[in-house]
Amino acid sequence: MNIFHVELKKTVDDSYDIEAGYSLEEKLIADIRNGLAGNVQKFAVITDSNVKGLYAEKITALLKSAGYSASLFVFEAGEKSKTRQTKAEIEDAMLAEEFRRDCCIIAVGGGVVTDLAGFIAGTYARGVPFINYATTLLAAADASVGGKTAVDTPLATNLIGIFNQPEKVYLDIAAWQTLPPRQIASGLAETIKHACLASHEFFEYLDTHMDDIWAFEKTACEHIAQENCRIKYTVVMQDEHEKGLREVLNLGHTVGRAIETVSDYRLLHGEALAIGLAAETALARHFGYLSASEQSEVLRLLKKARLQTAVPSYIDREALVQKLYTDKKVKNGKLRFVIQQGIGKIAEYENGVYAIPVEEETVRKIIMDMPGR
C-alpha cells in the first residue's frame, strides 16, 4: 500500500474592518478605487426588493460612474427568500451575465441579504470576495461580525451554509431612519440579547437611552452599533467556527428561531427572538440562574424596545415544542439551551461548555405557561 501525504498547513488572515457612519455609498466606492477588492473590475450587487430603490440602485450607478462593470441582482424581500432556490436563481443569473472568478459581490441590505450573498460568494467559482453594506439595525447587531452565511430549508434554519468573511462591512446608520418601527424593534432584540449575555453596563445604557435610540440620536445610535460589534467580536475572535463559546450568541434563539418558523415568518426575526428571550429567562429562573427581579428587568427592557414577549394566539404551542428539535444545538436527540446567569453573563457548566441538555417536559411547561395574546 502506498500513502502520499498532502500537507496543506497554512495561515489565513481573515481580518476586516467594520465602518459605521452615515450615507457611506461614496466611501464604499472610494475604498474600492483604493484596492478594497484588489484589481476586480466587475461587481455583482445583490439586494432585495425593499432595498433595491433605496440604496442598491444608487450603489450600482456609482460603480458604473467610477468606470466599473456592475449588475444588480434582486430577490423578493423576506426570510422566506433565504433558500437554496433563491441562491441558485442568483447564481444562474450571474452565470448568464458572464460573471467568473474575477468578480466581487456587494451585499446591500439586511441580514437575509448578507447571509445569502455571503453564501453565494463562498461557493461561486469556488469563492469570490464580497463586501457587506448593511442597511438595518438587525444586520448591524447580528450579521456584521462572524462570517456565518447560510440558507433556510423547511426542516431547519441556517443549517446549510459556510463560514465566509467579507472584505469589509459598512454599517449605514442613516439607513435606519428608512426602516419601519417593527424593523427597528427587531434589531433592538439582538442588541438586548448582546447586553444580556455580555454586559450589564450596556443593558443599563439601553434602559437609560432607549428613547434616544428611537429618536435616532446620533451618539446613542453610534454607541449601540459599536457595542454590538465589540460584544460579538469578543466572542467570535475566540471561537470563529462555533466549537464552544460562540454558542452563547444563540441566547434566546432556540425558542426564537422555532417560533419564527412556526409563525410562517409572520414574526420578524427579532420579534420572535424577544419571545425566545422571555422563554429563556423563565428557564434561567427555573434553574436558579436568574432572580425574579432580574427576569422582570429583561422583560421590561424588551417592552421598552416595543417588543412583545407573549406568544401569538395563532401559534400552535405543541408544534413549537417539536420544532425546537431542528435547532443546531441539538445533540444526540437532546434539546440544549444557552442560559444567562444574571444580566451580562452566560452560565458555564464546565470548561468551554455553555449549553446544557434540558428535558422536553421542562421546556414544554415553560412554553405552555407563557402568556398569550
XYZ file of C-alpha atoms in Angstrom, residues 15-264:
250
model
C -9.336 40.286 9.316
C -11.578 43.060 8.056
C -12.874 46.476 9.050
C -16.387 47.465 10.077
C -17.113 51.110 9.347
C -20.159 52.689 10.958
C -21.337 56.042 9.703
C -23.907 57.919 7.697
C -24.569 57.645 3.939
C -21.461 55.614 3.185
C -22.094 54.906 -0.504
C -19.391 57.307 -1.730
C -16.956 55.918 0.874
C -17.585 52.415 -0.459
C -16.684 53.495 -3.992
C -13.573 55.335 -2.753
C -12.417 52.230 -0.895
C -12.906 50.090 -3.994
C -10.848 52.584 -6.003
C -8.139 52.227 -3.337
C -7.958 48.455 -3.723
C -10.530 47.085 -1.273
C -11.418 44.326 -3.748
C -7.975 44.105 -5.330
C -7.955 44.527 -9.101
C -11.566 43.451 -9.580
C -13.415 45.423 -12.234
C -16.756 43.571 -12.238
C -19.253 43.739 -9.383
C -22.463 41.832 -8.645
C -24.694 43.918 -6.387
C -27.133 41.604 -4.579
C -30.126 43.093 -2.763
C -33.820 42.558 -2.041
C -36.948 44.212 -3.370
C -37.203 46.588 -0.396
C -33.656 47.920 -0.589
C -33.319 47.992 -4.363
C -34.645 51.538 -4.850
C -33.343 52.906 -1.566
C -29.641 52.047 -1.820
C -28.714 49.267 -4.245
C -29.563 51.112 -7.457
C -27.535 54.122 -6.292
C -24.509 51.966 -5.434
C -24.745 50.196 -8.797
C -24.901 53.553 -10.606
C -21.932 54.886 -8.624
C -19.871 51.823 -9.553
C -20.660 52.346 -13.233
C -19.851 56.068 -12.988
C -16.487 55.124 -11.496
C -15.726 53.003 -14.563
C -16.563 49.558 -13.193
C -18.867 46.937 -14.676
C -21.789 46.367 -12.319
C -25.020 44.383 -12.438
C -27.893 44.363 -9.966
C -29.467 41.090 -8.794
C -32.714 41.396 -6.825
C -34.794 38.834 -4.930
C -38.103 39.185 -3.071
C -37.613 40.658 0.411
C -38.170 38.482 3.469
C -36.863 35.434 5.304
C -38.894 33.159 3.014
C -36.475 34.032 0.194
C -33.395 32.818 2.090
C -33.440 29.450 0.338
C -31.337 27.201 -1.865
C -33.694 28.040 -4.739
C -33.045 31.786 -4.456
C -29.310 31.117 -4.219
C -29.425 29.025 -7.394
C -31.502 31.636 -9.246
C -28.988 34.381 -8.487
C -26.055 32.145 -9.388
C -27.689 31.262 -12.704
C -28.329 34.944 -13.409
C -24.691 35.757 -12.644
C -23.508 32.977 -14.937
C -25.773 34.279 -17.685
C -24.110 37.689 -17.355
C -20.692 36.030 -17.575
C -19.530 36.628 -14.012
C -16.488 34.469 -13.355
C -13.764 34.269 -10.716
C -12.600 37.833 -11.384
C -15.662 39.432 -9.767
C -16.722 40.734 -6.369
C -20.137 40.561 -4.726
C -21.575 43.526 -2.822
C -24.459 42.660 -0.496
C -26.725 45.653 0.096
C -29.448 45.152 2.694
C -30.262 43.432 5.946
C -29.323 40.076 7.408
C -31.194 37.977 4.846
C -29.280 39.697 2.033
C -25.881 39.443 3.711
C -26.447 35.792 4.704
C -27.482 34.798 1.207
C -24.931 36.896 -0.693
C -22.097 35.773 1.584
C -23.005 32.128 0.967
C -23.097 32.739 -2.792
C -19.677 34.437 -2.620
C -18.200 31.460 -0.797
C -19.298 28.922 -3.408
C -19.485 30.881 -6.680
C -16.479 29.974 -8.840
C -15.183 28.237 -5.671
C -15.041 31.543 -3.873
C -15.036 35.239 -4.781
C -14.576 38.277 -2.496
C -17.617 40.053 -1.073
C -18.468 43.265 0.755
C -21.412 43.851 3.097
C -23.287 47.154 3.028
C -25.699 46.706 5.944
C -28.828 48.859 5.960
C -30.690 47.587 9.043
C -30.120 47.689 12.782
C -30.600 43.907 12.844
C -27.775 43.438 10.354
C -25.603 45.841 12.333
C -26.275 43.856 15.506
C -26.167 40.333 14.155
C -24.742 39.970 10.638
C -21.781 42.358 10.663
C -19.399 40.173 12.679
C -18.731 36.471 12.441
C -18.915 35.415 8.806
C -21.774 32.934 9.265
C -23.649 32.615 5.975
C -26.497 30.224 5.295
C -29.910 29.469 3.851
C -33.035 28.006 5.425
C -34.877 24.822 4.488
C -38.362 23.595 5.502
C -36.685 21.278 8.005
C -34.122 23.601 9.580
C -32.918 27.187 9.809
C -29.354 28.229 8.937
C -28.026 24.663 8.819
C -26.942 24.821 5.164
C -24.091 27.310 4.865
C -20.445 28.149 5.401
C -18.204 30.471 7.389
C -17.073 33.190 4.990
C -15.548 36.518 5.965
C -16.125 39.724 3.941
C -13.538 42.208 2.724
C -15.249 44.953 4.720
C -18.585 45.783 6.350
C -20.321 49.163 6.142
C -22.997 49.986 8.721
C -25.059 52.821 7.291
C -26.804 54.278 10.337
C -28.632 56.794 8.131
C -30.476 53.841 6.587
C -32.063 53.001 9.942
C -34.334 56.023 9.598
C -35.904 54.482 6.472
C -36.966 51.371 8.395
C -40.478 50.656 9.691
C -40.709 50.663 13.516
C -41.058 46.871 13.559
C -37.639 46.555 11.909
C -36.024 48.853 14.473
C -37.573 46.847 17.297
C -36.361 43.642 15.640
C -32.784 44.933 15.646
C -33.112 46.023 19.261
C -33.951 42.441 20.252
C -30.495 41.286 19.101
C -28.968 44.320 20.810
C -30.665 43.467 24.108
C -29.529 39.857 23.688
C -25.918 41.048 23.487
C -26.341 43.066 26.672
C -27.923 40.103 28.485
C -25.068 37.767 27.615
C -22.069 40.063 27.966
C -22.565 43.489 29.555
C -24.720 44.676 32.436
C -23.365 48.171 31.749
C -24.681 48.051 28.172
C -28.008 46.736 29.471
C -28.291 49.787 31.718
C -27.295 52.069 28.829
C -30.104 50.666 26.699
C -32.548 51.143 29.545
C -31.490 54.771 30.018
C -31.185 55.711 26.330
C -33.997 53.754 24.677
C -35.923 56.942 23.830
C -32.753 58.429 22.286
C -32.324 55.356 20.104
C -35.902 55.575 18.873
C -35.308 59.259 18.102
C -32.177 58.240 16.090
C -29.999 60.433 18.280
C -26.515 60.257 16.735
C -24.443 59.430 19.825
C -26.838 56.731 21.018
C -27.056 55.043 17.602
C -23.299 55.093 17.123
C -22.810 53.665 20.619
C -25.134 50.701 20.109
C -23.547 49.988 16.710
C -20.103 49.950 18.340
C -21.165 47.859 21.349
C -22.924 45.270 19.206
C -19.735 44.843 17.166
C -17.489 44.789 20.229
C -19.513 42.167 22.099
C -19.939 39.863 19.132
C -16.281 40.254 18.100
C -15.090 39.389 21.613
C -16.881 36.055 21.283
C -16.125 35.316 17.627
C -12.395 36.041 17.871
C -12.139 33.201 20.413
C -14.350 30.734 18.537
C -14.756 31.622 14.862
C -16.235 28.263 13.846
C -18.638 27.755 16.767
C -16.903 24.922 18.570
C -17.986 26.072 22.032
C -18.032 29.668 23.281
C -19.768 31.040 20.190
C -22.911 29.151 21.198
C -23.555 31.939 23.726
C -24.649 34.124 20.796
C -27.614 31.759 20.453
C -29.119 33.045 23.696
C -32.889 33.058 23.187
C -32.571 31.592 19.687
C -33.631 28.006 20.423
C -37.220 29.089 21.023
C -36.857 32.250 18.931
C -35.872 30.544 15.681
C -38.508 27.851 16.208
C -41.316 30.342 16.784
C -40.170 32.406 13.787
C -40.569 29.335 11.584
C -43.831 28.120 13.144
C -45.282 31.610 12.624
C -44.551 31.112 8.895
